[in-house]
Amino acid sequence: MQTIKFMLRGVLYFSGGMLLLLGVWAAIAWLNRNPEATELADKYPLPTPLMTFDVLKEIFTQPFQDDPDVKGIGVKLWGSLLRVLVGFGLGSLVAVPLGLLLGSSRVLMNLVNPVVQILRPVSPLAWYPLGLAVFSATNHGGEGLLNPSSKAAIFMIFICSLWPTLINTAFGVASIPQDHKNVGRAFGFSLWKYLTRILLPYCLPHIITGLKLSIGVAWMVIVAGEMLSGGAGLGFFVWEEGFNAGKVTHIIVAIFIIGIVGFVLDKIFSLLQKAFSY
Amino acid sequence: MGSPGLRLALDPGNKNHPMKNQESVLIDSASDFHKVTAQPRTSIEVQNVTVSFPTPKGTFTAVKDINLTIRKGEIVSLIGHSGCGKSTLMGTISGMAQPTGGQVVANGKKVTGPGPDRGIVFQNYSLLPWLSVYRNIYEAVDSVMKDKTRAEKREHVEQNLKMVNLYAHKDKLPGQLSGGMKQRVAIARAFAINPSILLLDEPFGALDALTKSAMHVELLKLWNLDHREKTIVMVTHDIEEAIFLSDRVVVMSDGPAATIREIVDVPLERPRNKKEIVHHPAYMEIHDRLLSLLIDKYSIEDYKD
Ligand SMILES: Nc1ncnc2c1ncn2[C@@H]1O[C@H](COP(=O)(O)OP(=O)(O)OP(=O)(O)O)[C@@H](O)[C@H]1O
Ligand SMILES: [Mg+2]
């Protein structure tokens, strides 16, 4: 009963916030109108919520159309998501074990820390040309996800999703309380038992926090990356079908989709975080 | 566990021992007959132990030149003012900490680290918060009793849970327990690995008087079950508890560089009855002695301020 009430309140607040956003948006669109123009698109340089909604419906009539020259929005979204998940997955596969190692060894930490500190502030987009150059030179004629520009985008996501997970994991390991370690020592835990019963459970919340930050960055970066790479994904949709085609409504629709997907990804990791807080 | 071969042959606690039944009836704590003949070993020898900590303001010596010999099967309490170094001394016996000077010999071997022959109850319980009550104990048992089957280990854990009256709560996480319940889990965990030496750092401190009494009885029951073979060293702040349980009470002086101020013998016959024992003249004498040893200190401190 209490939870239903709680959820209902959440929904109410959410709807309220959305209404507020729509109101502000509509007001700006109206203030920004061009009264002399005859065409609707010219009259509102910033399209109104209603105009955008019409386009949204149109875009979503055939979301999964997958013809060689026409790709539905769902296909593009899936393409972006796939690149993010592959890059993020590979990044996490490296970042978690490496973070565990760095957290347990002061020597390794001191050795690797400067490298991390220098590479971390680099904008992920700077890695894209590097990836593209290398993957184009070694192109074996991959298709779809495996063509050089897609591989370069995955590489970029890989790099940028490395840092938050790496740093959080290492910090987690380094901060295991002495009390917990004492249990392992006092009762003679094997290395395996120590890893699976003490180290990993303690670090899991830290790791998940790192993963959550990582996927947030990855999702933010993919759109920009696809604007550079062109050809596929939501970023390409924004740039090609929105800006280049002069359709501001498309840009706004894309922004909403990007936002909602990012929100969902974040929520998933928040739920994981909750599940693993002791 | 010392040398298993010797134990098998001479240990009257062993089930195969032909004389076991006669002996265990005849022997009480006052008579060390079988211990003297069959197990002449001391259980713990603290030899010139000094523990210092490096601090920003220089070395801080917590305890200095401690010498203490504890016989096998003896129950000894450590008592002293907060911060005098009781936990520190216990740490050197358990092997969780290395003495800066001197050494500790437990079961005939120099202590260089923790071992399965010494079960520890930490002052702050030290339970793993992501494991259930059951799993907290099971992991310790699993790690120490490697040759038991899974079913045997489960049975063993459950038995120990029942002993501390927590069987109904076995699936709870430590975060869902009261302080006293956590303490009982820590006690069950130390008992479950069946060590020959039990090191208890204020094991009953967080318990209410009733539960405390029940746990005292459980502790003694366990000790009796094992034919009073287990050595128990216990830190406590409770004078009555110390007298009721112990053969000797070690009173420590205040730190820094704390030493043993006095060792008070408790020659009261076992089994002891909690209600009756307090009227025993010897009890009152010991109680007074301990009280004056501790209070004396307080009054000196008071005058200083
Ligand atoms: N790791 C450490 N570094 C520096 N000083 C320490 C350390 N551990 C303990 N001490 C000091 O050693 C002294 C003894 O501490 P200890 O924990 O053994 O006291 P205690 O007798 O167990 O007290 P209590 O009854 O409050 O548990 C204290 O003054 C404490 O500050
Ligand atoms: Mg202490």
Coordinates of C-alpha atoms and ligand atoms in Angstrom, one line a residue:
Chain A
M1 CA 0.0 0.0 0.0
Q2 CA 2.7 2.4 1.0
T3 CA 4.8 1.6 -2.1
I4 CA 1.8 2.2 -4.4
K5 CA 1.3 5.6 -2.8
F6 CA 5.0 6.2 -3.2
M7 CA 5.0 5.2 -6.9
L8 CA 1.9 7.2 -7.6
R9 CA 3.5 10.3 -6.1
G10 CA 6.6 9.6 -8.3
V11 CA 4.4 9.4 -11.4
L12 CA 2.7 12.6 -10.5
Y13 CA 5.9 14.5 -9.9
F14 CA 7.3 13.1 -13.2
S15 CA 4.2 14.2 -15.2
G16 CA 4.3 17.6 -13.5
G17 CA 7.9 18.1 -14.5
M18 CA 7.2 17.1 -18.1
L19 CA 4.3 19.5 -18.3
L20 CA 6.5 22.3 -17.0
L21 CA 9.0 21.5 -19.7
L22 CA 6.4 21.4 -22.4
G23 CA 5.0 24.7 -21.1
V24 CA 8.4 26.5 -21.2
W25 CA 9.2 25.0 -24.6
A26 CA 5.8 26.1 -26.0
A27 CA 6.3 29.6 -24.6
I28 CA 9.7 30.0 -26.1
A29 CA 8.5 28.6 -29.5
W30 CA 5.7 31.1 -29.4
L31 CA 7.9 34.1 -28.4
N32 CA 10.3 33.1 -31.1
R33 CA 7.7 32.9 -33.9
N34 CA 7.9 34.6 -37.2
P35 CA 4.4 36.2 -37.8
E36 CA 4.9 37.0 -41.5
A37 CA 5.8 33.5 -42.6
T38 CA 3.1 31.4 -44.3
E39 CA 4.7 27.9 -44.0
L40 CA 4.2 26.4 -40.6
A41 CA 7.9 25.3 -40.5
D42 CA 9.0 28.9 -41.2
K43 CA 6.6 30.4 -38.8
Y44 CA 8.1 28.6 -35.9
P45 CA 11.9 28.3 -36.2
L46 CA 11.8 26.4 -32.9
P47 CA 8.9 24.0 -33.6
T48 CA 6.1 23.8 -31.0
P49 CA 5.5 20.7 -29.0
L50 CA 2.4 19.9 -31.2
M51 CA 4.4 20.1 -34.4
T52 CA 7.0 17.9 -32.9
F53 CA 4.4 15.4 -31.8
D54 CA 3.1 15.1 -35.4
V55 CA 6.6 14.4 -36.7
L56 CA 7.1 11.9 -33.8
K57 CA 4.1 9.9 -34.9
E58 CA 5.3 10.0 -38.5
I59 CA 8.8 8.8 -37.5
F60 CA 7.3 6.0 -35.4
T61 CA 5.0 4.7 -38.1
Q62 CA 7.7 2.3 -39.4
P63 CA 10.4 2.3 -36.7
F64 CA 11.9 -1.0 -37.8
Q65 CA 12.0 -0.4 -41.6
D66 CA 15.4 -1.8 -42.7
D67 CA 15.9 -1.1 -46.4
P68 CA 19.3 -0.4 -47.8
D69 CA 18.6 3.3 -48.2
V70 CA 15.8 3.9 -45.6
K71 CA 16.4 2.9 -42.0
G72 CA 13.7 3.3 -39.4
I73 CA 14.4 5.1 -36.2
G74 CA 14.3 1.9 -34.2
V75 CA 17.0 0.4 -36.4
K76 CA 19.2 3.5 -35.9
L77 CA 18.6 3.4 -32.1
W78 CA 19.5 -0.2 -32.0
G79 CA 22.7 0.5 -34.0
S80 CA 23.7 3.1 -31.5
L81 CA 22.8 0.9 -28.5
L82 CA 24.7 -2.0 -29.9
R83 CA 27.9 0.0 -30.4
V84 CA 27.5 1.4 -26.9
L85 CA 26.9 -2.0 -25.3
V86 CA 29.8 -3.6 -27.1
G87 CA 32.2 -0.8 -26.3
F88 CA 31.0 -0.6 -22.7
G89 CA 31.1 -4.3 -22.3
L90 CA 34.7 -4.6 -23.6
G91 CA 35.7 -1.6 -21.5
S92 CA 34.2 -3.1 -18.3
L93 CA 35.8 -6.4 -19.0
V94 CA 39.2 -4.6 -18.9
A95 CA 38.4 -2.0 -16.2
V96 CA 37.0 -4.3 -13.5
P97 CA 39.9 -6.8 -13.3
L98 CA 42.4 -4.1 -13.8
G99 CA 40.8 -2.0 -11.1
L100 CA 40.8 -5.0 -8.7
L101 CA 44.5 -5.4 -9.4
L102 CA 45.3 -1.7 -9.0
G103 CA 43.4 -1.6 -5.8
S104 CA 45.3 -4.5 -4.3
S105 CA 48.8 -3.5 -5.3
R106 CA 50.2 -0.2 -4.3
V107 CA 53.1 -0.6 -6.7
L108 CA 50.8 -1.2 -9.7
M109 CA 48.6 1.7 -8.6
N110 CA 51.5 4.1 -8.5
L111 CA 52.7 2.8 -11.8
V112 CA 49.4 3.1 -13.7
N113 CA 47.9 6.1 -11.9
P114 CA 49.8 8.7 -13.9
V115 CA 48.8 7.1 -17.1
V116 CA 45.1 7.1 -16.1
Q117 CA 45.4 10.7 -14.9
I118 CA 46.7 11.9 -18.3
L119 CA 44.4 9.8 -20.5
R120 CA 41.2 10.3 -18.5
P121 CA 40.7 14.0 -19.2
V122 CA 41.0 13.5 -23.0
S123 CA 37.7 14.0 -24.7
P124 CA 36.5 10.6 -26.0
L125 CA 36.0 12.2 -29.4
A126 CA 39.7 12.7 -29.8
W127 CA 40.1 8.9 -29.8
Y128 CA 37.8 8.5 -32.7
P129 CA 40.2 9.7 -35.5
L130 CA 42.9 7.5 -34.0
G131 CA 40.6 4.5 -34.1
L132 CA 39.4 5.3 -37.5
A133 CA 42.9 5.7 -38.9
V134 CA 44.1 2.4 -37.4
F135 CA 40.9 0.4 -38.3
S136 CA 40.8 1.8 -41.9
A137 CA 44.4 0.8 -42.4
T138 CA 43.7 -2.7 -41.2
N139 CA 40.3 -3.0 -42.8
H140 CA 39.4 -6.5 -43.7
G141 CA 36.1 -5.4 -45.3
G142 CA 33.9 -5.7 -42.3
E143 CA 30.2 -4.9 -42.6
G144 CA 27.7 -3.2 -40.3
L145 CA 29.0 -3.2 -36.8
L146 CA 32.4 -4.2 -38.1
N147 CA 33.1 -1.6 -40.7
P148 CA 36.0 0.7 -39.8
S149 CA 33.9 3.7 -38.7
S150 CA 31.7 1.6 -36.5
K151 CA 34.8 -0.1 -35.0
A152 CA 36.3 3.3 -34.3
A153 CA 33.1 4.4 -32.6
I154 CA 33.2 1.2 -30.4
F155 CA 36.9 1.9 -29.7
M156 CA 36.0 5.4 -28.6
I157 CA 33.2 4.1 -26.3
F158 CA 35.6 1.4 -25.0
I159 CA 38.2 4.0 -23.9
C160 CA 35.7 6.4 -22.3
S161 CA 33.9 3.8 -20.4
L162 CA 37.2 2.5 -19.0
W163 CA 38.0 5.3 -16.5
P164 CA 35.0 5.6 -14.2
T165 CA 34.8 1.9 -13.6
L166 CA 38.6 1.5 -13.3
I167 CA 38.9 4.3 -10.7
N168 CA 35.8 3.3 -8.7
T169 CA 36.8 -0.4 -8.6
A170 CA 40.4 0.4 -7.5
F171 CA 39.1 2.8 -4.9
G172 CA 36.6 0.1 -3.7
V173 CA 39.4 -2.5 -3.2
A174 CA 41.7 -0.1 -1.5
S175 CA 39.0 0.9 1.0
I176 CA 38.1 -2.6 2.3
P177 CA 37.8 -2.1 6.0
Q178 CA 40.3 -3.9 8.2
D179 CA 37.5 -5.6 10.0
H180 CA 36.5 -7.5 6.9
K181 CA 40.1 -8.5 6.1
N182 CA 40.5 -9.6 9.7
V183 CA 37.7 -12.2 9.2
G184 CA 39.5 -13.7 6.3
R185 CA 42.8 -13.8 8.2
A186 CA 41.3 -15.1 11.5
F187 CA 39.5 -18.0 9.8
G188 CA 42.1 -18.8 7.2
F189 CA 40.1 -18.0 4.1
S190 CA 41.7 -19.3 0.9
L191 CA 42.5 -16.7 -1.8
W192 CA 39.4 -17.8 -3.7
K193 CA 37.2 -17.5 -0.6
Y194 CA 38.7 -14.1 0.2
L195 CA 38.0 -12.9 -3.4
T196 CA 34.5 -14.2 -3.6
R197 CA 33.3 -13.7 0.0
I198 CA 35.0 -10.5 1.0
L199 CA 36.7 -8.5 -1.8
L200 CA 34.1 -8.8 -4.5
P201 CA 31.0 -8.4 -2.4
Y202 CA 32.5 -5.3 -0.7
C203 CA 33.6 -3.8 -4.1
L204 CA 30.4 -4.6 -6.0
P205 CA 28.6 -1.4 -5.0
H206 CA 31.7 0.6 -6.0
I207 CA 32.0 -1.3 -9.3
I208 CA 28.3 -0.7 -10.1
T209 CA 28.7 3.0 -9.4
G210 CA 31.6 3.0 -11.8
L211 CA 29.6 1.1 -14.5
K212 CA 26.7 3.5 -14.1
L213 CA 29.0 6.5 -14.6
S214 CA 30.6 4.7 -17.5
I215 CA 27.4 3.9 -19.4
G216 CA 26.3 7.5 -18.9
V217 CA 29.4 8.8 -20.5
A218 CA 29.3 6.2 -23.3
W219 CA 25.7 7.1 -24.2
M220 CA 26.5 10.8 -24.2
V221 CA 29.6 10.2 -26.4
I222 CA 28.0 7.8 -29.0
V223 CA 25.8 10.5 -30.4
A224 CA 28.6 12.9 -31.0
G225 CA 30.7 10.1 -32.4
E226 CA 28.1 9.1 -34.9
M227 CA 27.9 12.7 -36.1
L228 CA 31.6 12.4 -36.9
S229 CA 31.3 8.9 -38.4
G230 CA 28.1 9.4 -40.3
G231 CA 26.2 6.6 -41.9
A232 CA 24.5 5.0 -38.9
G233 CA 22.9 5.5 -35.6
L234 CA 21.1 8.3 -33.7
G235 CA 23.9 10.8 -34.1
F236 CA 23.7 10.4 -37.9
F237 CA 19.9 10.8 -37.7
V238 CA 20.3 14.1 -35.8
W239 CA 22.9 15.5 -38.2
E240 CA 21.7 14.2 -41.6
E241 CA 17.9 14.0 -41.3
G242 CA 17.7 16.8 -38.8
F243 CA 20.2 19.5 -39.4
N244 CA 21.2 18.9 -43.1
A245 CA 17.6 18.3 -44.1
G246 CA 16.6 21.5 -42.3
K247 CA 14.1 19.6 -40.1
V248 CA 14.4 21.0 -36.6
T249 CA 11.5 18.7 -35.4
H250 CA 13.6 15.7 -36.2
I251 CA 16.4 17.1 -34.1
I252 CA 14.0 17.6 -31.1
V253 CA 12.5 14.1 -31.5
A254 CA 16.0 12.6 -31.5
I255 CA 16.9 14.6 -28.4
F256 CA 14.0 13.1 -26.6
I257 CA 14.8 9.6 -27.7
I258 CA 18.4 10.0 -26.6
G259 CA 17.3 11.4 -23.3
I260 CA 14.8 8.7 -22.5
V261 CA 17.2 5.9 -23.5
G262 CA 19.9 7.5 -21.3
F263 CA 17.5 7.7 -18.5
V264 CA 16.5 4.1 -18.8
L265 CA 20.1 3.0 -18.9
D266 CA 20.8 5.0 -15.7
K267 CA 17.7 3.6 -14.0
I268 CA 18.9 0.0 -14.7
F269 CA 22.1 0.6 -12.9
S270 CA 20.4 2.5 -10.1
L271 CA 18.3 -0.7 -9.6
L272 CA 21.5 -2.8 -9.6
Q273 CA 23.0 -0.4 -7.1
K274 CA 20.0 -0.8 -4.8
A275 CA 20.1 -4.5 -5.1
F276 CA 23.7 -4.6 -4.0
S277 CA 23.6 -2.2 -1.1
Y278 CA 23.9 -4.2 2.1
Chain B
M1 CA 45.5 -28.7 18.1
G2 CA 49.1 -29.4 19.0
S3 CA 50.5 -32.7 18.0
P4 CA 47.6 -34.9 16.9
G5 CA 49.5 -38.1 17.5
L6 CA 50.1 -37.4 21.1
R7 CA 46.5 -36.3 21.6
L8 CA 45.2 -39.5 20.2
A9 CA 47.2 -41.6 22.6
L10 CA 46.9 -39.6 25.7
D11 CA 44.0 -37.3 25.4
P12 CA 41.3 -38.4 27.8
G13 CA 38.9 -36.3 25.8
N14 CA 39.3 -38.8 22.9
K15 CA 36.4 -41.1 22.6
N16 CA 38.6 -44.1 22.0
H17 CA 40.4 -43.6 25.3
P18 CA 39.6 -46.6 27.6
M19 CA 39.8 -44.5 30.7
K20 CA 37.7 -41.7 29.4
N21 CA 34.5 -42.5 31.2
Q22 CA 35.9 -43.1 34.7
E23 CA 38.1 -40.0 34.4
S24 CA 35.7 -37.5 33.2
V25 CA 33.4 -38.4 36.1
L26 CA 36.1 -38.1 38.6
I27 CA 37.9 -35.0 37.4
D28 CA 36.9 -31.5 38.0
S29 CA 38.7 -28.3 37.5
A30 CA 40.3 -28.4 40.9
S31 CA 42.0 -31.6 40.1
D32 CA 44.6 -31.4 37.3
F33 CA 45.4 -35.1 37.5
H34 CA 45.0 -36.0 33.9
K35 CA 46.3 -32.8 32.6
V36 CA 49.5 -33.1 34.6
T37 CA 50.1 -36.7 33.6
A38 CA 48.8 -36.8 30.0
Q39 CA 49.0 -33.2 28.9
P40 CA 51.8 -31.5 30.8
R41 CA 51.8 -28.7 28.2
T42 CA 50.9 -25.1 28.8
S43 CA 48.5 -23.7 26.3
I44 CA 49.6 -20.2 25.9
E45 CA 52.9 -18.6 26.9
V46 CA 53.2 -14.8 26.6
Q47 CA 56.9 -14.1 26.9
N48 CA 58.2 -10.6 27.4
V49 CA 55.6 -9.2 25.0
T50 CA 55.8 -5.5 24.1
V51 CA 53.6 -3.9 21.5
S52 CA 54.4 -0.4 20.2
F53 CA 52.7 1.6 17.5
P54 CA 54.3 4.1 15.4
T55 CA 52.4 7.4 15.6
P56 CA 53.1 10.9 14.2
K57 CA 54.3 11.9 17.6
G58 CA 56.7 9.0 18.0
T59 CA 56.4 5.5 19.2
F60 CA 53.5 4.7 21.4
T61 CA 54.0 1.6 23.6
A62 CA 50.7 0.1 24.5
V63 CA 51.8 -2.9 26.5
K64 CA 55.3 -3.6 27.8
D65 CA 57.1 -6.8 29.0
I66 CA 54.0 -8.9 29.6
N67 CA 54.7 -12.4 30.9
L68 CA 51.8 -14.8 31.3
T69 CA 51.5 -18.5 31.2
I70 CA 48.1 -20.1 30.7
R71 CA 47.6 -23.8 31.3
K72 CA 45.6 -26.0 29.0
G73 CA 41.9 -25.9 29.9
E74 CA 42.2 -22.8 32.0
I75 CA 39.8 -19.9 31.8
V76 CA 41.5 -16.6 32.3
S77 CA 40.0 -13.2 32.2
L78 CA 41.8 -10.0 31.3
I79 CA 40.4 -7.0 33.1
G80 CA 41.6 -3.4 33.1
H81 CA 40.6 0.1 32.2
S82 CA 39.5 1.1 28.7
G83 CA 42.5 1.6 26.4
C84 CA 45.0 -0.1 28.6
G85 CA 45.9 -2.6 26.0
K86 CA 43.7 -5.7 26.5
S87 CA 42.7 -6.0 22.8
T88 CA 46.3 -5.4 21.9
L89 CA 47.5 -8.2 24.0
M90 CA 44.8 -10.5 22.7
G91 CA 45.9 -9.6 19.2
T92 CA 49.4 -10.9 19.9
I93 CA 47.9 -14.2 21.1
S94 CA 45.5 -14.6 18.2
G95 CA 48.3 -13.7 15.8
M96 CA 46.3 -10.9 14.2
A97 CA 49.1 -8.6 15.4
Q98 CA 52.8 -9.1 15.8
P99 CA 54.5 -8.1 19.1
T100 CA 57.2 -5.5 18.7
G101 CA 59.2 -7.4 21.3
G102 CA 59.0 -10.9 22.9
Q103 CA 56.9 -13.7 21.6
V104 CA 53.8 -15.7 22.2
V105 CA 53.8 -19.5 22.1
A106 CA 50.4 -21.2 21.6
N107 CA 50.0 -25.0 21.7
G108 CA 53.7 -25.4 21.6
K109 CA 54.2 -23.3 18.5
K110 CA 55.4 -19.7 18.2
V111 CA 52.5 -17.5 17.0
T112 CA 53.3 -15.9 13.7
G113 CA 49.7 -15.5 12.5
P114 CA 46.2 -16.6 13.1
G115 CA 45.5 -20.3 13.1
P116 CA 42.6 -22.7 13.3
D117 CA 43.6 -23.7 16.8
R118 CA 42.6 -20.3 18.0
G119 CA 39.0 -19.1 17.6
I120 CA 38.6 -15.3 17.9
V121 CA 35.6 -13.2 18.9
F122 CA 36.5 -9.6 17.9
Q123 CA 35.4 -6.8 20.1
N124 CA 33.5 -5.3 17.1
Y125 CA 32.0 -8.6 16.0
S126 CA 33.5 -8.4 12.5
L127 CA 30.6 -10.1 10.6
L128 CA 30.5 -9.9 6.9
P129 CA 27.4 -7.7 6.1
W130 CA 26.5 -9.3 2.8
L131 CA 26.4 -12.8 4.2
S132 CA 23.4 -14.2 6.2
V133 CA 23.9 -15.2 9.8
Y134 CA 24.2 -18.8 8.6
R135 CA 26.7 -18.1 5.9
N136 CA 28.9 -16.0 8.1
I137 CA 29.4 -19.1 10.3
Y138 CA 29.4 -21.5 7.4
E139 CA 32.2 -19.8 5.5
A140 CA 34.4 -20.0 8.6
V141 CA 33.6 -23.6 9.2
D142 CA 34.1 -24.4 5.5
S143 CA 37.5 -22.8 5.5
V144 CA 38.7 -24.6 8.7
M145 CA 37.1 -28.0 8.5
K146 CA 38.1 -28.9 5.0
D147 CA 37.7 -32.7 5.4
K148 CA 34.0 -32.6 6.4
T149 CA 31.3 -33.1 3.9
R150 CA 28.9 -30.3 3.0
A151 CA 26.1 -32.0 5.0
E152 CA 28.3 -32.4 8.1
K153 CA 29.3 -28.8 7.9
R154 CA 25.7 -27.6 7.6
E155 CA 24.7 -29.8 10.5
H156 CA 27.6 -28.4 12.5
V157 CA 26.7 -24.8 11.7
E158 CA 23.1 -25.3 12.6
Q159 CA 24.0 -26.9 15.9
N160 CA 26.1 -23.9 16.8
L161 CA 23.3 -21.5 15.7
K162 CA 21.0 -23.3 18.1
M163 CA 23.5 -23.1 20.8
V164 CA 23.4 -19.3 20.7
N165 CA 19.6 -19.3 20.2
L166 CA 19.8 -17.8 16.7
Y167 CA 18.5 -20.6 14.6
A168 CA 15.3 -18.8 13.8
H169 CA 17.3 -15.8 12.6
K170 CA 19.7 -17.8 10.4
D171 CA 18.7 -16.1 7.2
K172 CA 18.9 -12.6 8.4
L173 CA 21.7 -10.3 7.3
P174 CA 23.9 -8.8 10.1
G175 CA 22.4 -5.4 9.4
Q176 CA 19.0 -6.7 10.6
L177 CA 20.3 -7.9 13.9
S178 CA 20.6 -6.2 17.3
G179 CA 24.1 -5.7 18.8
G180 CA 23.6 -8.6 21.2
M181 CA 22.5 -10.9 18.3
K182 CA 25.6 -9.9 16.3
Q183 CA 27.7 -10.7 19.2
R184 CA 26.2 -14.1 19.5
V185 CA 26.8 -14.8 15.8
A186 CA 30.4 -13.9 16.4
I187 CA 30.6 -16.3 19.4
A188 CA 28.9 -19.1 17.4
R189 CA 31.4 -18.6 14.6
A190 CA 34.4 -18.8 16.9
F191 CA 33.0 -21.9 18.7
A192 CA 32.0 -23.6 15.4
I193 CA 35.6 -24.0 14.2
N194 CA 36.2 -26.0 17.4
P195 CA 39.5 -24.4 18.4
S196 CA 41.5 -25.6 21.4
I197 CA 42.0 -21.9 22.4
L198 CA 39.1 -19.5 22.5
L199 CA 40.0 -15.8 22.5
L200 CA 37.0 -13.7 23.4
D201 CA 37.3 -9.9 23.4
E202 CA 34.4 -8.6 25.5
P203 CA 32.2 -11.3 24.1
F204 CA 29.2 -10.6 26.3
G205 CA 29.6 -6.8 26.5
A206 CA 26.5 -5.9 24.4
L207 CA 24.2 -8.5 26.0
D208 CA 21.5 -7.9 28.5
A209 CA 21.9 -9.5 31.9
L210 CA 19.6 -12.4 31.1
T211 CA 21.1 -13.3 27.8
K212 CA 24.5 -12.8 29.3
S213 CA 23.8 -15.4 32.0
A214 CA 22.5 -17.8 29.5
M215 CA 25.6 -17.3 27.4
H216 CA 27.8 -17.9 30.4
V217 CA 26.1 -21.2 31.0
E218 CA 26.5 -22.1 27.3
L219 CA 30.2 -21.2 27.4
L220 CA 30.8 -23.4 30.5
K221 CA 28.7 -26.2 29.0
L222 CA 30.8 -26.2 25.9
W223 CA 33.9 -26.2 28.0
N224 CA 32.6 -29.1 30.0
L225 CA 31.5 -31.0 26.9
D226 CA 35.1 -30.9 25.7
H227 CA 36.2 -32.2 29.1
R228 CA 37.6 -28.8 30.1
E229 CA 40.3 -29.1 27.5
K230 CA 39.7 -25.8 25.8
T231 CA 41.7 -22.8 27.0
I232 CA 39.6 -19.7 27.2
V233 CA 41.0 -16.2 27.4
M234 CA 38.4 -13.5 27.8
V235 CA 38.5 -9.7 28.0
T236 CA 35.8 -8.3 30.2
H237 CA 34.8 -5.2 32.1
D238 CA 32.5 -7.1 34.3
I239 CA 34.0 -8.2 37.7
E240 CA 31.2 -10.7 38.5
E241 CA 31.4 -12.3 35.1
A242 CA 35.2 -12.6 35.5
I243 CA 34.9 -14.3 38.9
F244 CA 32.1 -16.6 37.8
L245 CA 33.8 -17.9 34.8
S246 CA 37.5 -17.7 35.4
D247 CA 40.2 -19.7 37.1
R248 CA 42.4 -16.6 37.2
V249 CA 41.7 -12.9 36.7
V250 CA 44.6 -10.9 35.2
V251 CA 44.3 -7.2 36.2
M252 CA 46.2 -4.9 33.9
S253 CA 47.7 -1.6 34.9
D254 CA 46.8 1.5 32.9
G255 CA 48.7 2.4 29.8
P256 CA 50.8 3.6 28.2
A257 CA 53.3 0.7 28.6
A258 CA 50.7 -1.2 30.5
T259 CA 51.8 -4.4 32.3
I260 CA 50.1 -7.0 34.5
R261 CA 49.2 -5.3 37.8
E262 CA 48.2 -8.4 39.6
I263 CA 46.9 -11.9 38.9
V264 CA 44.0 -12.9 41.2
D265 CA 43.3 -16.6 41.7
V266 CA 39.7 -17.7 41.8
P267 CA 39.9 -21.0 43.7
L268 CA 36.1 -21.5 43.7
E269 CA 34.9 -25.0 43.2
R270 CA 33.1 -25.9 39.9
P271 CA 30.4 -26.3 38.9
R272 CA 29.6 -22.8 40.3
N273 CA 26.2 -21.7 41.0
K274 CA 25.6 -18.1 40.1
K275 CA 23.2 -17.3 42.9
E276 CA 25.0 -19.2 45.6
I277 CA 28.5 -18.3 44.7
V278 CA 28.0 -14.6 45.6
H279 CA 27.6 -15.5 49.3
H280 CA 30.8 -17.5 49.4
P281 CA 33.3 -15.8 51.6
A282 CA 36.1 -16.4 49.0
Y283 CA 34.0 -14.8 46.3
M284 CA 33.5 -11.7 48.3
E285 CA 37.1 -11.5 49.1
I286 CA 38.1 -11.8 45.4
H287 CA 35.4 -9.3 44.4
D288 CA 36.7 -6.8 46.9
R289 CA 40.3 -7.4 45.8
L290 CA 39.4 -6.8 42.1
L291 CA 37.3 -3.8 42.9
S292 CA 40.0 -2.1 44.9
L293 CA 42.6 -2.9 42.2
L294 CA 40.4 -1.2 39.7
I295 CA 38.8 1.6 41.7
D296 CA 42.1 2.4 43.4
K297 CA 43.3 3.5 40.0
Y298 CA 40.3 5.7 39.5
S299 CA 40.8 7.6 42.7
I300 CA 44.4 8.3 41.9
E301 CA 43.3 9.6 38.5
D302 CA 40.7 11.8 40.2
Y303 CA 43.3 13.4 42.4
K304 CA 45.5 14.2 39.5
D305 CA 42.9 16.2 37.7
Ligands
LIG1 N1 46.8 0.6 15.5 C1 47.1 1.4 16.5 N2 47.9 2.5 16.4 C2 48.1 3.3 17.4 N3 47.7 3.1 18.6 C3 46.9 2.0 18.9 C4 46.6 1.1 17.8 N4 45.8 0.1 18.3 C5 45.7 0.4 19.7 N5 46.4 1.5 20.0 C6 46.5 2.1 21.3 O1 46.9 1.1 22.2 C7 46.2 1.3 23.4 C8 45.5 0.0 23.8 O2 44.4 -0.2 22.9 P1 43.5 -1.5 23.1 O3 42.5 -1.5 22.0 O4 44.3 -2.7 23.3 O5 42.7 -1.1 24.5 P2 41.7 -2.0 25.3 O6 42.3 -2.3 26.6 O7 41.2 -3.2 24.5 O8 40.5 -1.0 25.5 P3 38.9 -1.3 25.5 O9 38.6 -1.8 26.8 O10 38.3 0.1 25.4 O11 38.6 -2.1 24.4 C9 45.3 2.5 23.3 O12 45.8 3.6 23.9 C10 45.2 2.7 21.8 O13 45.0 4.0 21.5
MG2 MG 39.5 -3.7 23.5

